[in-house]
Short mmCIF file of C-alpha atoms and ligand atoms in Angstrom, two decimals:
data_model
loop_
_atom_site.label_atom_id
_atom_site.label_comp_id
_atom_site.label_asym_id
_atom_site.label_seq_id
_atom_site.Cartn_x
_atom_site.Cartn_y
_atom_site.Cartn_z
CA UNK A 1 -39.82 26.42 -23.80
CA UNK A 2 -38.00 24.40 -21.50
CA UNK A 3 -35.24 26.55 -18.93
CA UNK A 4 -32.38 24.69 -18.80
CA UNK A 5 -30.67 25.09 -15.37
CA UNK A 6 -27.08 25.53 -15.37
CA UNK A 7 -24.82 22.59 -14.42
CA UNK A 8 -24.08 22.78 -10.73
CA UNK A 9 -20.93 21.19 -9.21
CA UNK A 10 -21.61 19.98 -6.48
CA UNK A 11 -19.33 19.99 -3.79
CA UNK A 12 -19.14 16.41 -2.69
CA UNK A 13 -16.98 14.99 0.51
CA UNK A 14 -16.02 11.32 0.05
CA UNK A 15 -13.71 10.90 2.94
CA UNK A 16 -15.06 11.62 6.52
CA UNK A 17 -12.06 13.54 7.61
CA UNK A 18 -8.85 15.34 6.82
CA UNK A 19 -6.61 17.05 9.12
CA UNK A 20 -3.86 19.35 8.16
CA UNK A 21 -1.69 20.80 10.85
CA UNK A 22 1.96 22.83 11.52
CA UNK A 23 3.59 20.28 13.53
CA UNK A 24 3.44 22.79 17.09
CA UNK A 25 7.35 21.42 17.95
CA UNK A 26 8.37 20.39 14.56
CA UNK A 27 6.90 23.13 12.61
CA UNK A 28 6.52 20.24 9.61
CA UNK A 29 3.59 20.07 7.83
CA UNK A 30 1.49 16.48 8.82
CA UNK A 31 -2.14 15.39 7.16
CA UNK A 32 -3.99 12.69 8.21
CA UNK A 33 -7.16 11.75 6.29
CA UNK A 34 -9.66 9.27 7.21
CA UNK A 35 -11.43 7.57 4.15
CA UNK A 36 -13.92 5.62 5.99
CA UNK A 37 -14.90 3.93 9.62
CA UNK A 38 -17.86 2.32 8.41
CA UNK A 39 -16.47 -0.66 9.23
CA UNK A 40 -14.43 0.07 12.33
CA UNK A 41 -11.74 2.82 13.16
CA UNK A 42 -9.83 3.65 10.19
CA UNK A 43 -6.20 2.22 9.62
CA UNK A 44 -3.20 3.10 7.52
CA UNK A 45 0.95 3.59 7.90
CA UNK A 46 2.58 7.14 8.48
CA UNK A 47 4.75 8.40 5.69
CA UNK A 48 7.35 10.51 5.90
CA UNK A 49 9.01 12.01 2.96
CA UNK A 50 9.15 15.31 1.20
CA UNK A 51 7.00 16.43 -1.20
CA UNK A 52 6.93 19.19 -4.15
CA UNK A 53 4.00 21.05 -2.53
CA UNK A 54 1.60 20.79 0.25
CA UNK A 55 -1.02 20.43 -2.02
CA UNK A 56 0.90 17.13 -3.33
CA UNK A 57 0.80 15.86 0.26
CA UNK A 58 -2.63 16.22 0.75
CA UNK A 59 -3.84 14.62 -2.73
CA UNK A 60 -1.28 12.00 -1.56
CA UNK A 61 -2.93 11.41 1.49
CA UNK A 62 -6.11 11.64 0.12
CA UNK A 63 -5.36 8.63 -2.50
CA UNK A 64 -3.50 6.16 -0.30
CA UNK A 65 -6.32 6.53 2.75
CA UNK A 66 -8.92 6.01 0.12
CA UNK A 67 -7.04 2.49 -0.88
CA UNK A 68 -6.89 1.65 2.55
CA UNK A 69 -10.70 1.15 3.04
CA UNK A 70 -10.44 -0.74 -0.16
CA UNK A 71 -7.59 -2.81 1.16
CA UNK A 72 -9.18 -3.50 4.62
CA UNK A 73 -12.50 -4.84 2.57
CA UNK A 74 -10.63 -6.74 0.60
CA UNK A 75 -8.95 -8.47 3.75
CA UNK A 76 -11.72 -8.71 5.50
CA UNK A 77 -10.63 -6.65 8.31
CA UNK A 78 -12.96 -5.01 10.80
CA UNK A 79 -11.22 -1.29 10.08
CA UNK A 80 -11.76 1.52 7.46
CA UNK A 81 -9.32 3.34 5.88
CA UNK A 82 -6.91 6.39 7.25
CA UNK A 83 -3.63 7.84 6.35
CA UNK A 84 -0.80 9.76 7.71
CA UNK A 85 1.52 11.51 5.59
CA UNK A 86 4.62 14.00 6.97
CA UNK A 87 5.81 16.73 4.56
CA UNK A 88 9.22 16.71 5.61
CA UNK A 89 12.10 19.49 4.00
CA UNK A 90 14.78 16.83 4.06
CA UNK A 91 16.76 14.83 6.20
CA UNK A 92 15.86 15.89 9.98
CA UNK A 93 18.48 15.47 12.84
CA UNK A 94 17.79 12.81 15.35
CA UNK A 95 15.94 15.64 17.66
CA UNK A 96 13.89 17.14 14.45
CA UNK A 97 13.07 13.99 13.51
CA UNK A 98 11.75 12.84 17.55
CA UNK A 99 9.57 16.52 17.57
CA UNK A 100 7.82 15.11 14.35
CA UNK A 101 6.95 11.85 15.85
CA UNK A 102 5.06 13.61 18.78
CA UNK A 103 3.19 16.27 16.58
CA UNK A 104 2.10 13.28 14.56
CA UNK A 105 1.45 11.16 18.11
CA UNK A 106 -0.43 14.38 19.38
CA UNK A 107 -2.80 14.16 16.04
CA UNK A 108 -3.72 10.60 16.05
CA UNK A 109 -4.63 11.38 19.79
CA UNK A 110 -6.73 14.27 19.32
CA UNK A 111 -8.92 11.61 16.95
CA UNK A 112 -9.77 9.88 19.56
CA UNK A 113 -9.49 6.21 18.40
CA UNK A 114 -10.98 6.54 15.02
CA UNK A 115 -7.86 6.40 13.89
CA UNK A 116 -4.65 3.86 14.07
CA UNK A 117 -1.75 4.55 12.56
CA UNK A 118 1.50 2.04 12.14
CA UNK A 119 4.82 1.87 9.72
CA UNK A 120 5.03 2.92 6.16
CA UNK A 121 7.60 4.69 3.98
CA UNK A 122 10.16 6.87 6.40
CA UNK A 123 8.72 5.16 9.59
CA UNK A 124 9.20 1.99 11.40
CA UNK A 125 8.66 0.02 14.58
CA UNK A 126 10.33 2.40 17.14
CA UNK A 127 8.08 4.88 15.39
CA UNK A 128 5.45 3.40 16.30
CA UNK A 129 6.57 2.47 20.10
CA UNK A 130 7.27 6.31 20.53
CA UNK A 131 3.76 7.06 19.06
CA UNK A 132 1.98 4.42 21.18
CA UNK A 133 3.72 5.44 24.02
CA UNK A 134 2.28 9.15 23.83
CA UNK A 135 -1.15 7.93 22.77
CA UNK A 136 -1.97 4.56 23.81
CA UNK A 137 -3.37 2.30 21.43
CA UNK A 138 -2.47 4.92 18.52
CA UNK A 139 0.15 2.76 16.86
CA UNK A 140 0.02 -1.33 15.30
CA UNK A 141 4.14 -2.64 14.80
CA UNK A 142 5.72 -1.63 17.86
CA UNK A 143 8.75 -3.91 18.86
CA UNK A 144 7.95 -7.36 19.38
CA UNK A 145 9.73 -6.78 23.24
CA UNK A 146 7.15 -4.10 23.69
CA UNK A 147 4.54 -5.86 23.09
CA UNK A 148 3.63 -5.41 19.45
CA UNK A 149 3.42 -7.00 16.10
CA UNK A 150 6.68 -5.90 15.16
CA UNK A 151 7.87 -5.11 11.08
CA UNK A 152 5.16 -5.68 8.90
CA UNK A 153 7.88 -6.22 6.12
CA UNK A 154 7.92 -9.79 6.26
CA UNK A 155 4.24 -10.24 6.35
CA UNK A 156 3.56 -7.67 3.46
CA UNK A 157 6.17 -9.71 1.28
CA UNK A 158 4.45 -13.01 2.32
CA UNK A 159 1.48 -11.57 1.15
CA UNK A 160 3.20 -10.60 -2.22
CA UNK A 161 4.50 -13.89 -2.68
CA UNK A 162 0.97 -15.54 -2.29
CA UNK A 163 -0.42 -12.83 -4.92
CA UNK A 164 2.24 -13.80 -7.19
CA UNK A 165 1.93 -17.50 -7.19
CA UNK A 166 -1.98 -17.09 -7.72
CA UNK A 167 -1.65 -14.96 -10.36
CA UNK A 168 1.14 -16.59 -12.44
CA UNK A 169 -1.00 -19.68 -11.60
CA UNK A 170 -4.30 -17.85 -13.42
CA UNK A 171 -1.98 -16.67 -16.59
CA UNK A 172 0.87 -19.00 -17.19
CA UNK A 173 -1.21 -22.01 -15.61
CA UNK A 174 2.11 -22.85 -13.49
CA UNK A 175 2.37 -23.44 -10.02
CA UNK A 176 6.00 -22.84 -9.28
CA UNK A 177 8.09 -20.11 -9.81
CA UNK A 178 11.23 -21.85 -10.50
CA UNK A 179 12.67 -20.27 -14.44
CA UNK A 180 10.47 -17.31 -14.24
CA UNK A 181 11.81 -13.96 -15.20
CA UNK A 182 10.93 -11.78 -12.38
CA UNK A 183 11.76 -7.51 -12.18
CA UNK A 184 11.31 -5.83 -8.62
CA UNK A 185 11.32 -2.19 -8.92
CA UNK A 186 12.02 -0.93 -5.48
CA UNK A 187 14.72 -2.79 -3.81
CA UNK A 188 13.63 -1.35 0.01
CA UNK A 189 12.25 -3.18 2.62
CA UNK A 190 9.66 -5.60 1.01
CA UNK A 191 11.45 -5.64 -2.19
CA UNK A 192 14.55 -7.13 -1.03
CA UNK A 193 12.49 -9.80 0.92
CA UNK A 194 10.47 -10.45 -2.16
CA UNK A 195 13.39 -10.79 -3.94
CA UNK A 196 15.96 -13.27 -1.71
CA UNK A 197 12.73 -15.92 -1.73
CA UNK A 198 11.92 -15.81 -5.40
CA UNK A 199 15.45 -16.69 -5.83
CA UNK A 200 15.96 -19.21 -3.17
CA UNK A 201 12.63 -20.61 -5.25
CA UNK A 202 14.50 -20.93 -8.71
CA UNK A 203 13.32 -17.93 -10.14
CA UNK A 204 15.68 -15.45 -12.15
CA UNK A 205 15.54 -12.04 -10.53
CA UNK A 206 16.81 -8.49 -11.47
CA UNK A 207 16.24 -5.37 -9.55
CA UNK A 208 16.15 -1.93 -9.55
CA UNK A 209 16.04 1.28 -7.41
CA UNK A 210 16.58 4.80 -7.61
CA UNK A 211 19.38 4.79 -5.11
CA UNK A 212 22.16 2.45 -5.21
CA UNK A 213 21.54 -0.60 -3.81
CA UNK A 214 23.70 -2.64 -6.07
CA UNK A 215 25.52 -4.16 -2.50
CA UNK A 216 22.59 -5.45 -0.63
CA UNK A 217 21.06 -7.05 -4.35
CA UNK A 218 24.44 -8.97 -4.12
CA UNK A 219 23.78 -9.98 -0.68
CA UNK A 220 20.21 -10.85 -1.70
CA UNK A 221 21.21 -12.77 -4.74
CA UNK A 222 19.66 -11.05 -7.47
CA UNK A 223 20.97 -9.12 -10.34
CA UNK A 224 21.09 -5.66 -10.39
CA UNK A 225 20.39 -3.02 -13.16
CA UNK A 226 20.09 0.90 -13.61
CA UNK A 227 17.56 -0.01 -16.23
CA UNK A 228 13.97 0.91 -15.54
CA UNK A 229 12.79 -2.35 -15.98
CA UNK A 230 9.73 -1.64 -17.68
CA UNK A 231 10.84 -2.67 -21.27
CA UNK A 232 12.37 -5.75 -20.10
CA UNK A 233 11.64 -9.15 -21.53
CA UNK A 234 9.48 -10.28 -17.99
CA UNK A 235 7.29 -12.85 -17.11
CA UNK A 236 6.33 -10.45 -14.10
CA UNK A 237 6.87 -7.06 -12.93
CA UNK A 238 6.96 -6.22 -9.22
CA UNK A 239 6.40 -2.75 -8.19
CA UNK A 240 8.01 -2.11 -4.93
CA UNK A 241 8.72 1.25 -4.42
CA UNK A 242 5.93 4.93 -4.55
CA UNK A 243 3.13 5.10 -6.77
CA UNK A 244 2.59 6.19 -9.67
CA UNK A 245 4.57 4.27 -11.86
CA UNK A 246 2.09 3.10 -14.25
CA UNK A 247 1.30 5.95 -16.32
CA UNK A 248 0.31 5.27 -19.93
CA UNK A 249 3.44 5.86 -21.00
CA UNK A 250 5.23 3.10 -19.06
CA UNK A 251 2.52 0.96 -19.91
CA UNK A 252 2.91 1.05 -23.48
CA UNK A 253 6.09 -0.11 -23.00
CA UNK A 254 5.72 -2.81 -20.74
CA UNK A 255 6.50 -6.22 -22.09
CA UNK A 256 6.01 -8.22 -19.01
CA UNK A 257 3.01 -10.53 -19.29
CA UNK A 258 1.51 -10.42 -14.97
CA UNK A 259 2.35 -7.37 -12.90
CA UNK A 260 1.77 -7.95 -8.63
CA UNK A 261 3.52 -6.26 -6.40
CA UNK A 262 3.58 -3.61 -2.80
CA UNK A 263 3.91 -0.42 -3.98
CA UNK A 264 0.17 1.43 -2.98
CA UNK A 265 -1.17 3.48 -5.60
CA UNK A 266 0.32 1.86 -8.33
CA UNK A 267 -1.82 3.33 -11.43
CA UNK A 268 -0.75 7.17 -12.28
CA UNK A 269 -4.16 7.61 -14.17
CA UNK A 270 -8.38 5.82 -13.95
CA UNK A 271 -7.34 4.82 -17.49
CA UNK A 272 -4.32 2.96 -16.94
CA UNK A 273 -6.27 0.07 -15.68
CA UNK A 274 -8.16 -0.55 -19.00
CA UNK A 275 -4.72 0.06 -21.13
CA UNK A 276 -3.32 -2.83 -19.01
CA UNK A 277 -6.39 -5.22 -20.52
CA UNK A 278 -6.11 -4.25 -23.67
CA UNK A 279 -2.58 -4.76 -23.72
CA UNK A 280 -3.00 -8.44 -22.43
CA UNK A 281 -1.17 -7.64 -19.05
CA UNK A 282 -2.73 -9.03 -15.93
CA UNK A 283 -2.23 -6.52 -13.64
CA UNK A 284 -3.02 -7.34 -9.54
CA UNK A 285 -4.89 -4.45 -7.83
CA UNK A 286 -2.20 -3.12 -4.90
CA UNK A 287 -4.96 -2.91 -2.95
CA UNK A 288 -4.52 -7.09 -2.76
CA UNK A 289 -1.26 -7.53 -3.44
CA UNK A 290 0.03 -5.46 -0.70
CA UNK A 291 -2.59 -6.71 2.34
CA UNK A 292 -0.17 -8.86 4.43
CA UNK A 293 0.85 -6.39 6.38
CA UNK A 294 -2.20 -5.01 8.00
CA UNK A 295 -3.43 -8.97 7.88
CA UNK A 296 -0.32 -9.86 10.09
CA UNK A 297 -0.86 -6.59 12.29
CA UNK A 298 -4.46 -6.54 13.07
CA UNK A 299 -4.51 -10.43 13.50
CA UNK A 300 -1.79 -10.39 15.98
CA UNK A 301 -2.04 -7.08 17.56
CA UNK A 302 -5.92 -7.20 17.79
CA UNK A 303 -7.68 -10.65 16.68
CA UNK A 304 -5.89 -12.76 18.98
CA UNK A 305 -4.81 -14.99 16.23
CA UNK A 306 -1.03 -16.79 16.50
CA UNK A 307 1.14 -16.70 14.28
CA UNK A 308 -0.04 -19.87 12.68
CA UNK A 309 -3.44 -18.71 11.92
CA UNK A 310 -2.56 -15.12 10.73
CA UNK A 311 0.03 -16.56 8.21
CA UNK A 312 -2.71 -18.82 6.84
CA UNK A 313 -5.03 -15.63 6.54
CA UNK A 314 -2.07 -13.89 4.55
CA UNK A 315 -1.78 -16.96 2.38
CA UNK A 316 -5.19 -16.05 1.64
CA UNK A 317 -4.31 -13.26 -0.20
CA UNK A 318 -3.81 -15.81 -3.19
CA UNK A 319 -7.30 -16.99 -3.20
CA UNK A 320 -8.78 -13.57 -3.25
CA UNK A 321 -6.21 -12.68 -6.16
CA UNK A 322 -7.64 -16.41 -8.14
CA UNK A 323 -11.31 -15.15 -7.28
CA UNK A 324 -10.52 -11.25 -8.45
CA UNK A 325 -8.54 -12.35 -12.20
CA UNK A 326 -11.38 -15.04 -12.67
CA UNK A 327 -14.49 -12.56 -12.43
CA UNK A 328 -12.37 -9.42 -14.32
CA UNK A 329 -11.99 -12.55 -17.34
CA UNK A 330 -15.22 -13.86 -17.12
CA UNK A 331 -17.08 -10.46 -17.02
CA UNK A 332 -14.66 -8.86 -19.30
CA UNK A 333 -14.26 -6.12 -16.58
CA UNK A 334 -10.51 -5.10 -15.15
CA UNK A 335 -9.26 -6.43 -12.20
CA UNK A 336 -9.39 -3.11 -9.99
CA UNK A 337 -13.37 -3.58 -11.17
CA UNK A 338 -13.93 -7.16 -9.61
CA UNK A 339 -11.77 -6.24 -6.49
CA UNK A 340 -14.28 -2.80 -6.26
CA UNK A 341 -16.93 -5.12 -6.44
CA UNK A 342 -15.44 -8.03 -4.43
CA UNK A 343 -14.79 -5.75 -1.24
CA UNK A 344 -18.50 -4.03 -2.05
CA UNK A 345 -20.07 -7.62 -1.72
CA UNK A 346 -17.40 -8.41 1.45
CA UNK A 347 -19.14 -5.41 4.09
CA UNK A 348 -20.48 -1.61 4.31
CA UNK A 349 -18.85 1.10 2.17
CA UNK A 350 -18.09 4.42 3.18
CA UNK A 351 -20.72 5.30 5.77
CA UNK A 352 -24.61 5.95 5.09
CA UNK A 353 -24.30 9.69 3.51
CA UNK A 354 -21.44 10.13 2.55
CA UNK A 355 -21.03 10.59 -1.32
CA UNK A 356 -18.78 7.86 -2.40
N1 LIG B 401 2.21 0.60 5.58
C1 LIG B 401 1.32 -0.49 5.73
C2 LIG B 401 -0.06 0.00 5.28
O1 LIG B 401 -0.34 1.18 5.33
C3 LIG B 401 1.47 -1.11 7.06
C4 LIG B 401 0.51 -0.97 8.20
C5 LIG B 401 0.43 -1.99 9.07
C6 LIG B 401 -0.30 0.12 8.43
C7 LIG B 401 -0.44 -1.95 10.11
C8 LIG B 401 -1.18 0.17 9.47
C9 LIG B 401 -1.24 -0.88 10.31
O2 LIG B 401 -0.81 -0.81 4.80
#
């Protein structure tokens, strides 16, 4: 008789690193996780925002650095993926706020390189000029006048704009956007940018957002609503704000045909992704949709490339969106799938021994 050996679960480590540390001036809580620099030092913004529990912060961190390697495959960039997320209480004062930005500056240093961090959520090009100017070489989208990239907003929604065209292209075989019904949840930074040039390119937009931003979608030209916009009558949904926000439940309900858009982490479960192809909604992995911003940074900051050449490399976003939606059809896979296997075929993975 056969001794059957109990199931062992294995520990297994998929990222290379995570740091969790007191901020020493701050005293606020700061993780940094670095997916993978198998394919150079690892990249990714530095959120700030508070969170429910640490342990949320560090599953956070865990999830968006992980995307990032995905992201930077995807792009074709010569970086892994990292993360930076600051567990703040609440609103800091001006002097709270400046401690933070050193404890996080003093972390990036003490990785010696194989980390870069640069805007995201809660953070933003002087940010990054404070961090850079701590830790050299620690920070991508300082101020243009200092010498950086600048806001990666504008590239980010250039790169949204691309994903959209290619993928209402793939479903509703148009190549203008001009009478589409368009909902941007998330009406921040990217959002609003998103929005003002769908309009300007004929298309009818509505917006939402938690907080009130009912003045600056005037200013944008686009229709507000406090509805959630996921039962709307859409020909695409853009998610523009966290994560999360397609759980099963919200998918069920979704009536919009193509959903692209910035927001990282946009699925809230590994099932969500096949609920989207049953349900006949092309859905464009984040991880594409939301490139142009490390695109424009690394190009610029790094690659030497002018301004020219990097918006032609965040234009092609769209072709890497056509090639993703035509394998997911014609293998019958989903599109997070073909982009897995897309950025697999693109460069290394996570490095040699490490469980992935
Ligand atoms: N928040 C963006 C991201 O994490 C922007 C970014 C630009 C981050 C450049 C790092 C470097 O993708």
């Amino acid at each position: 008789m056969s001794r059957t050996e109990p199931a062992l679960d294995r520990p297994s480590v998929e990222h290379e690193e995570l740091h969790v540390v007191r901020g020493r001036r701050s005293g606020v809580p700061i993780a940094v996780a670095l997916h993978s620099t198998a394919r150079g030092p690892a990249i990714g913004g530095c959120r700030v925002k508070p969170y429910a529990s640490l342990r949320d912060a560090v599953d956070d961190v865990l999830d968006l650095s992980r995307a990032m390697t995905l992201k930077c495959a995807l792009a074709d960039l010569p970086h892994g993926g990292g993360k930076t997320v600051a567990a703040v209480p609440g609103p800091l004062s001006p002097r709270e706020r400046q401690s933070m930005i050193h404890d996080i500056a003093d972390l990036v240093g003490s990785l010696d390189g194989r980390y870069i961090t640069g805007p995201d959520i809660g953070t933003g090009p002087e940010d990054m000029a404070e961090i850079h100017r701590l830790t050299p070489g620690g920070a991508f989208c300082r101020p243009e006048a200092l010498g950086g990239s600048g806001d990666s907003s504008p590239a980010t929604a250039r790169g949204v704009r691309a994903a959209l065209e290619a993928a209402v292209g793939h479903v509703l075989h148009t190549d203008s956007v001009t009478g589409l019904r368009i909902g941007i949840i998330g009406f921040g930074s990217v959002g609003r940018l998103v929005g003002a040039s769908l309009v300007a390119d004929g298309a009818e937009v509505v917006v939402t957002d938690i907080a009130d931003r009912r003045d600056a979608a005037r200013h944008a030209g686009v229709t507000w609503t406090t509805s959630d916009l996921l039962g709307a009558d859409l020909d695409v949904l853009v998610p523009a704000a966290t994560g999360g926000l397609l759980t099963e439940d919200a998918v069920a309900a979704c009536r919009a045909r193509v959903i692209v858009g910035p927001a990282n982490n946009q699925l809230g479960g590994d099932g969500v992704a096949k609920l989207l192809q049953e349900r006949s909604i092309t859905w464009v992995p984040d991880v594409i949709a939301s490139a142009g911003g490390i695109v424009h940074a690394v190009c610029r900051e790094e690659l030497g490339r002018d301004e020219l050449e990097t918006n032609a490399r965040i234009d092609a976003i769209g072709a890497t969106v056509t090639r993703i939606l035509t394998e997911a059809a014609g293998q019958g896979i989903t599109p997070l799938q073909a982009a897995q296997a897309v950025a697999g075929a693109s460069g290394p993975g996570p490095r040699a021994g490490t469980a992935t």
